[in-house]
Amino acid sequence: AYYYSLAVNYKHAGDLEAAVRAGMHSAALYDGGSVSLEVAALHNQLALTYLKLGNRKRAAAFASQAAVEARSLGDERALAGIIDTQAQIALAEGRLEEADELGGRAVGLTESEGGHLAEAVGVIVAAVVLFLICILATVALFFINKRRYAR
């Protein structure tokens, strides 16, 4: 628990490399094969940290592992947060439709569990997806008009 807390604190302080080191040390201590909610949360935190570092492949691997662990525990609230992490990864990779679908699934899980934080995050992810779609449409219209007036 100490190294997990240390990893989370390093992440919030902005020292992402130290967060990864503390998180990996914590994961090694849990590497007894038993799955717990704390292990799933640790893997989700590592996914979020790797996402901030720009390593989307490692982020996706840790998020996937955390999702498997949360499903095996039957913890839908934890799973909602992990699916939200997967939505953030999809968004960072430009997979807007998948990010939107994952955000919707996270919201759906929180509605059944009564969790408002993950629901709010899911709504934020959906808003970011819509914002990016609007930006892409604006850029496309700009270039269409620029080409039209260049003739």
XYZ file of N, CA and C in Angstrom:
453
model
N 0.819 -1.188 0.000
C 0.000 0.000 0.000
C 0.870 1.261 0.000
N 2.034 1.186 0.641
C 2.911 2.348 0.724
C 3.384 2.772 -0.665
N 3.888 1.815 -1.438
C 4.415 2.161 -2.762
C 3.301 2.573 -3.729
N 2.131 1.993 -3.558
C 0.990 2.408 -4.375
C 0.673 3.874 -4.101
N 0.562 4.231 -2.819
C 0.281 5.622 -2.448
C 1.389 6.551 -2.923
N 2.618 6.095 -2.804
C 3.750 6.889 -3.270
C 3.655 7.123 -4.779
N 3.300 6.077 -5.523
C 3.164 6.202 -6.980
C 2.082 7.216 -7.340
N 0.944 7.150 -6.659
C -0.150 8.083 -6.934
C 0.289 9.517 -6.611
N 0.974 9.683 -5.490
C 1.425 11.030 -5.112
C 2.457 11.578 -6.083
N 3.395 10.739 -6.518
C 4.368 11.179 -7.525
C 3.653 11.599 -8.808
N 2.637 10.822 -9.212
C 1.902 11.145 -10.437
C 1.224 12.499 -10.314
N 0.577 12.728 -9.196
C -0.118 14.010 -9.000
C 0.863 15.176 -8.882
N 2.066 14.896 -8.410
C 3.082 15.948 -8.290
C 3.768 16.221 -9.628
N 3.523 15.350 -10.603
C 4.108 15.559 -11.927
C 5.392 14.806 -12.180
N 5.880 14.055 -11.201
C 7.107 13.269 -11.392
C 6.708 11.883 -11.897
N 6.453 11.806 -13.205
C 5.893 10.588 -13.788
C 6.875 9.423 -13.767
N 8.159 9.699 -13.955
C 9.144 8.608 -13.921
C 9.203 7.981 -12.527
N 9.176 8.819 -11.483
C 9.169 8.295 -10.114
C 7.865 7.548 -9.837
N 6.769 8.020 -10.423
C 5.486 7.331 -10.255
C 5.551 5.935 -10.856
N 6.168 5.810 -12.027
C 6.301 4.492 -12.658
C 7.187 3.594 -11.806
N 8.312 4.120 -11.335
C 9.211 3.300 -10.503
C 8.501 2.797 -9.249
N 7.808 3.689 -8.550
C 7.106 3.289 -7.325
C 5.971 2.316 -7.658
N 5.265 2.572 -8.753
C 4.182 1.674 -9.156
C 4.682 0.294 -9.525
N 5.792 0.237 -10.247
C 6.349 -1.068 -10.623
C 6.869 -1.812 -9.389
N 7.433 -1.073 -8.443
C 7.885 -1.696 -7.195
C 6.691 -2.257 -6.434
N 5.611 -1.500 -6.404
C 4.390 -1.957 -5.746
C 3.833 -3.198 -6.441
N 3.831 -3.185 -7.776
C 3.334 -4.332 -8.540
C 4.165 -5.573 -8.256
N 5.476 -5.395 -8.138
C 6.348 -6.543 -7.844
C 6.017 -7.139 -6.479
N 5.669 -6.304 -5.526
C 5.312 -6.801 -4.194
C 3.993 -7.574 -4.212
N 3.095 -7.198 -5.137
C 1.815 -7.887 -5.254
C 1.882 -9.093 -6.170
N 3.015 -9.349 -6.758
C 3.133 -10.367 -7.797
C 3.041 -11.783 -7.236
N 2.107 -11.995 -6.342
C 1.888 -13.319 -5.797
C 0.785 -14.068 -6.514
N 0.240 -13.474 -7.550
C -0.797 -14.133 -8.322
C -2.199 -13.862 -7.823
N -2.334 -13.261 -6.653
C -3.687 -12.981 -6.166
C -4.153 -11.649 -6.728
N -5.418 -11.628 -7.093
C -6.008 -10.418 -7.657
C -6.801 -9.727 -6.561
N -6.564 -8.443 -6.423
C -7.338 -7.659 -5.475
C -7.713 -6.345 -6.141
N -8.614 -5.647 -5.516
C -9.017 -4.347 -6.036
C -7.832 -3.389 -6.053
N -6.959 -3.506 -5.080
C -5.784 -2.634 -5.023
C -4.845 -2.896 -6.201
N -4.710 -4.157 -6.604
C -3.868 -4.488 -7.753
C -4.474 -3.904 -9.027
N -5.788 -4.047 -9.190
C -6.455 -3.488 -10.367
C -6.298 -1.970 -10.389
N -6.457 -1.325 -9.235
C -6.301 0.129 -9.155
C -4.869 0.538 -9.465
N -3.904 -0.229 -8.988
C -2.495 0.057 -9.280
C -2.226 -0.022 -10.778
N -2.724 -1.075 -11.412
C -2.505 -1.219 -12.855
C -3.201 -0.092 -13.627
N -4.354 0.345 -13.152
C -5.034 1.469 -13.793
C -4.215 2.753 -13.625
N -3.658 2.969 -12.446
C -2.813 4.153 -12.221
C -1.566 4.116 -13.104
N -0.989 2.940 -13.261
C 0.169 2.812 -14.155
C -0.236 3.120 -15.598
N -1.425 2.675 -15.994
C -1.916 2.974 -17.347
C -2.045 4.482 -17.537
N -2.630 5.160 -16.569
C -2.792 6.617 -16.662
C -1.444 7.336 -16.682
N -0.495 6.822 -15.913
C 0.835 7.439 -15.878
C 1.551 7.251 -17.205
N 1.499 6.042 -17.742
C 2.129 5.809 -19.053
C 1.442 6.641 -20.143
N 0.140 6.834 -20.018
C -0.560 7.676 -20.988
C -0.020 9.101 -20.936
N 0.181 9.623 -19.724
C 0.744 10.972 -19.581
C 2.167 11.044 -20.122
N 2.897 9.943 -20.040
C 4.263 9.905 -20.573
C 4.267 9.759 -22.097
N 3.103 9.493 -22.677
C 3.010 9.337 -24.124
C 3.234 7.919 -24.609
N 3.372 6.970 -23.689
C 3.569 5.568 -24.055
C 2.202 4.881 -24.046
N 1.483 5.071 -25.151
C 0.115 4.564 -25.225
C 0.054 3.040 -25.271
N 1.086 2.413 -25.814
C 1.102 0.946 -25.878
C 1.168 0.344 -24.470
N 2.063 0.873 -23.627
C 2.159 0.374 -22.246
C 0.893 0.739 -21.466
N 0.364 1.938 -21.738
C -0.870 2.359 -21.065
C -1.994 1.387 -21.378
N -2.130 1.023 -22.651
C -3.194 0.097 -23.061
C -3.000 -1.278 -22.420
N -1.756 -1.724 -22.326
C -1.490 -3.037 -21.723
C -1.889 -3.057 -20.248
N -1.507 -2.014 -19.507
C -1.866 -1.966 -18.088
C -3.377 -1.794 -17.902
N -4.014 -0.989 -18.748
C -5.464 -0.804 -18.637
C -6.196 -2.110 -18.923
N -5.729 -2.837 -19.920
C -6.341 -4.121 -20.252
C -6.202 -5.104 -19.091
N -5.017 -5.136 -18.497
C -4.780 -6.021 -17.352
C -5.685 -5.624 -16.177
N -5.810 -4.329 -15.932
C -6.667 -3.853 -14.844
C -8.131 -4.217 -15.093
N -8.567 -4.137 -16.362
C -9.955 -4.487 -16.692
C -10.230 -5.964 -16.423
N -9.289 -6.812 -16.792
C -9.438 -8.251 -16.533
C -9.549 -8.498 -15.028
N -8.710 -7.817 -14.270
C -8.717 -7.997 -12.814
C -10.036 -7.511 -12.203
N -10.513 -6.339 -12.635
C -11.765 -5.806 -12.091
C -12.940 -6.709 -12.450
N -12.931 -7.241 -13.691
C -14.011 -8.154 -14.092
C -13.980 -9.425 -13.240
N -12.783 -9.944 -12.981
C -12.689 -11.174 -12.188
C -13.171 -10.960 -10.760
N -13.071 -9.732 -10.280
C -13.555 -9.400 -8.938
C -15.043 -9.034 -8.941
N -15.593 -8.786 -10.139
C -16.988 -8.387 -10.247
C -17.253 -6.979 -9.739
N -16.230 -6.144 -9.742
C -16.368 -4.779 -9.230
C -16.651 -3.822 -10.390
N -17.931 -3.510 -10.584
C -18.322 -2.667 -11.716
C -17.892 -1.218 -11.545
N -17.816 -0.745 -10.330
C -17.375 0.637 -10.102
C -15.913 0.800 -10.516
N -15.072 -0.148 -10.102
C -13.664 -0.094 -10.511
C -13.550 -0.266 -12.021
N -14.352 -1.164 -12.570
C -14.331 -1.401 -14.015
C -14.723 -0.139 -14.782
N -15.665 0.626 -14.265
C -16.071 1.871 -14.923
C -14.894 2.837 -15.026
N -14.132 2.968 -13.949
C -12.956 3.838 -13.974
C -11.899 3.349 -14.947
N -11.737 2.044 -15.031
C -10.743 1.462 -15.939
C -11.186 1.630 -17.388
N -12.467 1.440 -17.652
C -12.982 1.651 -19.010
C -12.828 3.116 -19.400
N -12.993 4.013 -18.431
C -12.747 5.428 -18.710
C -11.281 5.650 -19.097
N -10.374 4.974 -18.421
C -8.955 5.063 -18.789
C -8.756 4.573 -20.215
N -9.416 3.467 -20.566
C -9.314 2.955 -21.931
C -9.880 3.960 -22.931
N -10.925 4.688 -22.539
C -11.484 5.730 -23.410
C -10.469 6.858 -23.616
N -9.777 7.232 -22.558
C -8.755 8.271 -22.674
C -7.618 7.834 -23.601
N -7.257 6.559 -23.531
C -6.205 6.030 -24.411
C -6.681 6.060 -25.860
N -7.910 5.612 -26.091
C -8.470 5.634 -27.448
C -8.516 7.065 -27.978
N -8.891 7.999 -27.126
C -8.944 9.405 -27.513
C -7.550 9.912 -27.893
N -6.549 9.558 -27.093
C -5.175 9.986 -27.378
C -4.668 9.404 -28.689
N -5.186 8.251 -29.071
C -4.777 7.604 -30.321
C -5.639 8.045 -31.503
N -6.598 8.941 -31.265
C -7.431 9.443 -32.344
C -8.572 8.525 -32.738
N -8.856 7.513 -31.927
C -9.969 6.609 -32.203
C -11.217 7.176 -31.514
N -11.798 8.202 -32.147
C -12.865 8.972 -31.520
C -14.132 8.165 -31.268
N -14.540 7.354 -32.238
C -15.765 6.570 -32.058
C -15.606 5.571 -30.924
N -14.442 4.928 -30.851
C -14.204 3.968 -29.774
C -14.160 4.672 -28.426
N -13.539 5.851 -28.374
C -13.481 6.614 -27.127
C -14.886 6.976 -26.663
N -15.726 7.376 -27.594
C -17.100 7.731 -27.267
C -17.866 6.515 -26.756
N -17.689 5.379 -27.412
C -18.376 4.141 -27.005
C -17.905 3.712 -25.612
N -16.602 3.770 -25.375
C -16.075 3.382 -24.062
C -16.565 4.338 -22.970
N -16.581 5.632 -23.285
C -17.105 6.598 -22.318
C -18.555 6.306 -21.966
N -19.343 5.943 -22.971
C -20.740 5.576 -22.734
C -20.869 4.335 -21.856
N -19.987 3.349 -22.096
C -20.012 2.136 -21.254
C -19.655 2.474 -19.811
N -18.670 3.358 -19.629
C -18.277 3.750 -18.268
C -19.440 4.436 -17.557
N -20.122 5.313 -18.268
C -21.275 5.998 -17.687
C -22.367 4.978 -17.341
N -22.611 4.029 -18.250
C -23.621 3.006 -18.004
C -23.326 2.192 -16.760
N -22.068 1.841 -16.565
C -21.700 1.078 -15.365
C -21.877 1.900 -14.103
N -21.554 3.178 -14.164
C -21.697 4.001 -12.967
C -23.153 4.259 -12.639
N -23.996 4.323 -13.666
C -25.415 4.522 -13.395
C -25.984 3.337 -12.630
N -25.517 2.137 -12.971
C -26.007 0.956 -12.251
C -25.429 0.878 -10.841
N -24.278 1.490 -10.627
C -23.634 1.473 -9.315
C -23.910 2.743 -8.511
N -24.468 3.759 -9.158
C -24.746 5.004 -8.448
C -23.525 5.887 -8.274
N -22.444 5.643 -9.011
C -21.234 6.451 -8.874
C -21.294 7.691 -9.732
N -21.102 8.840 -9.140
C -21.222 10.092 -9.877
C -19.890 10.576 -10.447
N -18.774 10.233 -9.806
C -17.477 10.701 -10.288
C -17.151 10.112 -11.646
N -17.243 8.799 -11.781
C -16.931 8.170 -13.064
C -17.928 8.607 -14.130
N -19.178 8.841 -13.736
C -20.181 9.337 -14.684
C -19.765 10.706 -15.206
N -19.300 11.548 -14.310
C -18.859 12.883 -14.721
C -17.671 12.783 -15.663
N -16.737 11.893 -15.359
C -15.576 11.716 -16.222
C -16.010 11.194 -17.585
N -16.959 10.276 -17.614
C -17.469 9.765 -18.890
C -18.109 10.867 -19.720
N -18.821 11.754 -19.069
C -19.433 12.883 -19.770
C -18.343 13.810 -20.303
N -17.300 14.006 -19.525
C -16.184 14.850 -19.968
C -15.512 14.237 -21.187
N -15.291 12.928 -21.172
C -14.673 12.261 -22.327
C -15.553 12.441 -23.557
N -16.855 12.274 -23.393
C -17.769 12.458 -24.526
C -17.716 13.893 -25.039
N -17.619 14.857 -24.125
C -17.535 16.262 -24.533
C -16.237 16.528 -25.289
N -15.145 15.943 -24.833
C -13.859 16.124 -25.520
C -13.927 15.516 -26.920
N -14.546 14.351 -27.042
C -14.703 13.721 -28.358
C -15.487 14.634 -29.283
N -16.593 15.165 -28.799
C -17.403 16.073 -29.628
C -16.624 17.334 -29.990
N -15.852 17.857 -29.053
C -15.035 19.036 -29.309
C -14.012 18.754 -30.412
N -13.362 17.593 -30.342
C -12.377 17.241 -31.368
C -13.035 17.059 -32.736
N -14.217 16.487 -32.742
C -14.941 16.337 -34.008
C -15.253 17.719 -34.589
N -15.661 18.652 -33.733
C -15.941 20.022 -34.203
C -14.687 20.685 -34.743
N -13.566 20.491 -34.086
C -12.299 21.065 -34.565
C -11.949 20.485 -35.927
N -12.078 19.163 -36.073
C -11.766 18.530 -37.359
C -12.683 19.051 -38.462
N -13.958 19.228 -38.146
C -14.897 19.746 -39.141
C -14.551 21.184 -39.513
N -14.160 21.991 -38.531
C -13.773 23.378 -38.789
C -12.536 23.446 -39.672
N -11.554 22.619 -39.379
C -10.328 22.580 -40.192
C -10.658 22.142 -41.611
N -11.506 21.137 -41.741
C -11.895 20.661 -43.076
C -12.595 21.766 -43.859
N -13.513 22.475 -43.213
C -14.203 23.578 -43.888
C -13.244 24.696 -44.271
N -12.279 24.969 -43.416
C -11.275 25.995 -43.725
C -10.541 25.654 -45.013
N -10.084 24.403 -45.121
C -9.330 24.006 -46.306
C -10.215 23.926 -47.549
N -11.462 23.539 -47.365
C -12.389 23.523 -48.503
C -12.592 24.946 -49.018
N -12.828 25.889 -48.109
C -13.020 27.283 -48.511
C -11.746 27.884 -49.076
N -10.609 27.551 -48.512
C -9.338 28.065 -49.003
C -9.107 27.585 -50.442
N -9.402 26.336 -50.666
C -9.233 25.776 -52.016
C -10.208 26.426 -52.991
N -11.429 26.654 -52.530
C -12.461 27.261 -53.368
C -12.049 28.683 -53.785
N -11.509 29.463 -52.855
C -11.134 30.849 -53.153
C -9.800 30.948 -53.896
N -9.014 29.892 -53.869
C -7.721 29.895 -54.572
C -7.890 29.760 -56.063
N -9.046 29.303 -56.486
C -9.285 29.092 -57.917
C -9.466 30.331 -58.651
